[in-house]
Coordinates of C-alpha atoms in Angstrom, one line a residue:
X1 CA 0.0 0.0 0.0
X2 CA 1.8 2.7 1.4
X3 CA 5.2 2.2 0.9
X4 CA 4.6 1.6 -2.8
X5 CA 3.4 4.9 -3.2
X6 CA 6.8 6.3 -1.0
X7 CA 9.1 4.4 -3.3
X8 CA 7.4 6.2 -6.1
X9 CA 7.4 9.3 -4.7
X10 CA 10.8 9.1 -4.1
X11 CA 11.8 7.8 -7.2
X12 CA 10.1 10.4 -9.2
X13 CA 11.4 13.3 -6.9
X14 CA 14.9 11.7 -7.2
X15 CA 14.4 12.2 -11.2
X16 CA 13.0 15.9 -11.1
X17 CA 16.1 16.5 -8.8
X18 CA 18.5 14.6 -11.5
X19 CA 16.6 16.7 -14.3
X20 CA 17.4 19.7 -13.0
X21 CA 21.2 19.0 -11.7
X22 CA 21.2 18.0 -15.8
X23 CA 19.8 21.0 -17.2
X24 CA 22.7 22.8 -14.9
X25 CA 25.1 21.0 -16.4
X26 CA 26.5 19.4 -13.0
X27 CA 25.4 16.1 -14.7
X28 CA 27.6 15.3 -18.1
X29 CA 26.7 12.9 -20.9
X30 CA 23.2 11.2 -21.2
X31 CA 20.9 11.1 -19.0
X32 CA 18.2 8.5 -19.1
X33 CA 15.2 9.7 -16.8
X34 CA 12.9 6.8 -15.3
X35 CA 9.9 9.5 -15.0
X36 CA 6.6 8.2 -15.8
X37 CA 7.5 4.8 -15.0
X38 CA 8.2 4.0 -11.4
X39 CA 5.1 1.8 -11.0
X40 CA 6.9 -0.1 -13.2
X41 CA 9.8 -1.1 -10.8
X42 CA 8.0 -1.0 -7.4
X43 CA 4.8 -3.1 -8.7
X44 CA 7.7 -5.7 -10.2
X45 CA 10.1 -5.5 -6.8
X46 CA 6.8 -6.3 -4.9
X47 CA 6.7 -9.2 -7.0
X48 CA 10.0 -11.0 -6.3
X49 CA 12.2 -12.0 -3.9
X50 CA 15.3 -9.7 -2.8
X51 CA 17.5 -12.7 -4.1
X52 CA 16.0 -12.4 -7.6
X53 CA 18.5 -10.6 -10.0
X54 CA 17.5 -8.1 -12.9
X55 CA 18.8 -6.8 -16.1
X56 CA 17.5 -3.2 -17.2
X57 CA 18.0 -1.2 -20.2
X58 CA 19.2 2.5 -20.3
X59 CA 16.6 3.4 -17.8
X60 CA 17.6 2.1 -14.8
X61 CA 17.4 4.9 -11.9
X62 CA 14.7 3.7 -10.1
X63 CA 15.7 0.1 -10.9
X64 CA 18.5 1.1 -9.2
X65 CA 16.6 2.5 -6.1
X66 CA 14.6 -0.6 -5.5
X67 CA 17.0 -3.1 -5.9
X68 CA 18.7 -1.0 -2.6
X69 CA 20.6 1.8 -3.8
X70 CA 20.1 4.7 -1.8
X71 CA 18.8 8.2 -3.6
X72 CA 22.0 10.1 -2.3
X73 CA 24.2 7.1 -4.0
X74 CA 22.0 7.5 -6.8
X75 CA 22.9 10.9 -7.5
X76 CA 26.3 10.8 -6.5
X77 CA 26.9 8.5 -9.6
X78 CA 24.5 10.3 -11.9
X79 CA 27.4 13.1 -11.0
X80 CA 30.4 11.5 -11.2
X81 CA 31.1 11.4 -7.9
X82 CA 33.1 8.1 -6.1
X83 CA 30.0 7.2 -4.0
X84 CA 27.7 6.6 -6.2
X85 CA 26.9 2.3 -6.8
X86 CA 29.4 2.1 -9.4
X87 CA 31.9 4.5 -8.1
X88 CA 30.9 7.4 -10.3
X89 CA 32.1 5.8 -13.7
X90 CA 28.9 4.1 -14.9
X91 CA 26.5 7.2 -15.2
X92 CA 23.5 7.2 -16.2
X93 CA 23.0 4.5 -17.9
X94 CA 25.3 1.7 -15.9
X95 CA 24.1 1.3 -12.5
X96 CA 25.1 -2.1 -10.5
X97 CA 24.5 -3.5 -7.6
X98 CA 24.7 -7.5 -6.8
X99 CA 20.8 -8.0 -7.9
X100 CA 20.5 -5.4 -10.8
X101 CA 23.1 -5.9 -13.4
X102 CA 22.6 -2.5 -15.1
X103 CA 21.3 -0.8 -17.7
X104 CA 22.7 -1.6 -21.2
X105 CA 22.5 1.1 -24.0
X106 CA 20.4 -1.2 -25.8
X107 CA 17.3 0.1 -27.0
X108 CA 15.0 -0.8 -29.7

């Protein structure tokens, strides 16, 4: 119930806060934003174990959020920055944790 509607709060205010470090230019290269879609995650995390692994495409922020990563870490690799889940050199699109084995800049 409730929490399902926290995690997506959070995910989306984690994006409009991304979008916006982005549009200051504190955030270089792509940027894949997961807004619009964080029922998608959180309705599917409810729905396994925390054991389960997952693959992700490009979009993977708030893949990255329910599989554990924190929102601060989050950001800190959207900027670069060494604590973010892959120590700042995956970005965007290359977030990974021991259950979520990224995004992939496939798309199509």
């Amino acid at each position: 119930g409730l929490k399902y509607l926290k995690d997506m709060t959070i995910i989306r205010r984690m994006e409009t806060s991304a979008s916006a470090l982005y549009k200051a230019k504190l955030i270089r290269g792509f940027l894949h934003l997961y807004s619009g879609q964080e029922a998608v995650c959180v309705g599917m995390e409810a729905a396994i174990t925390p054991t389960d692994s997952i693959i992700t495409a490009y979009r993977d922020h708030g893949w990255a959020y329910t599989r554990g990563v924190s929102a601060k870490a989050i950001i800190a690799e959207l900027t670069g920055r060494s604590g973010g889940c892959s120590k700042g050199k995956g970005g965007s699109m290359h977030m990974y944790t021991d259950k979520l084995y990224g995004g992939n800049g496939i798309a199509g």
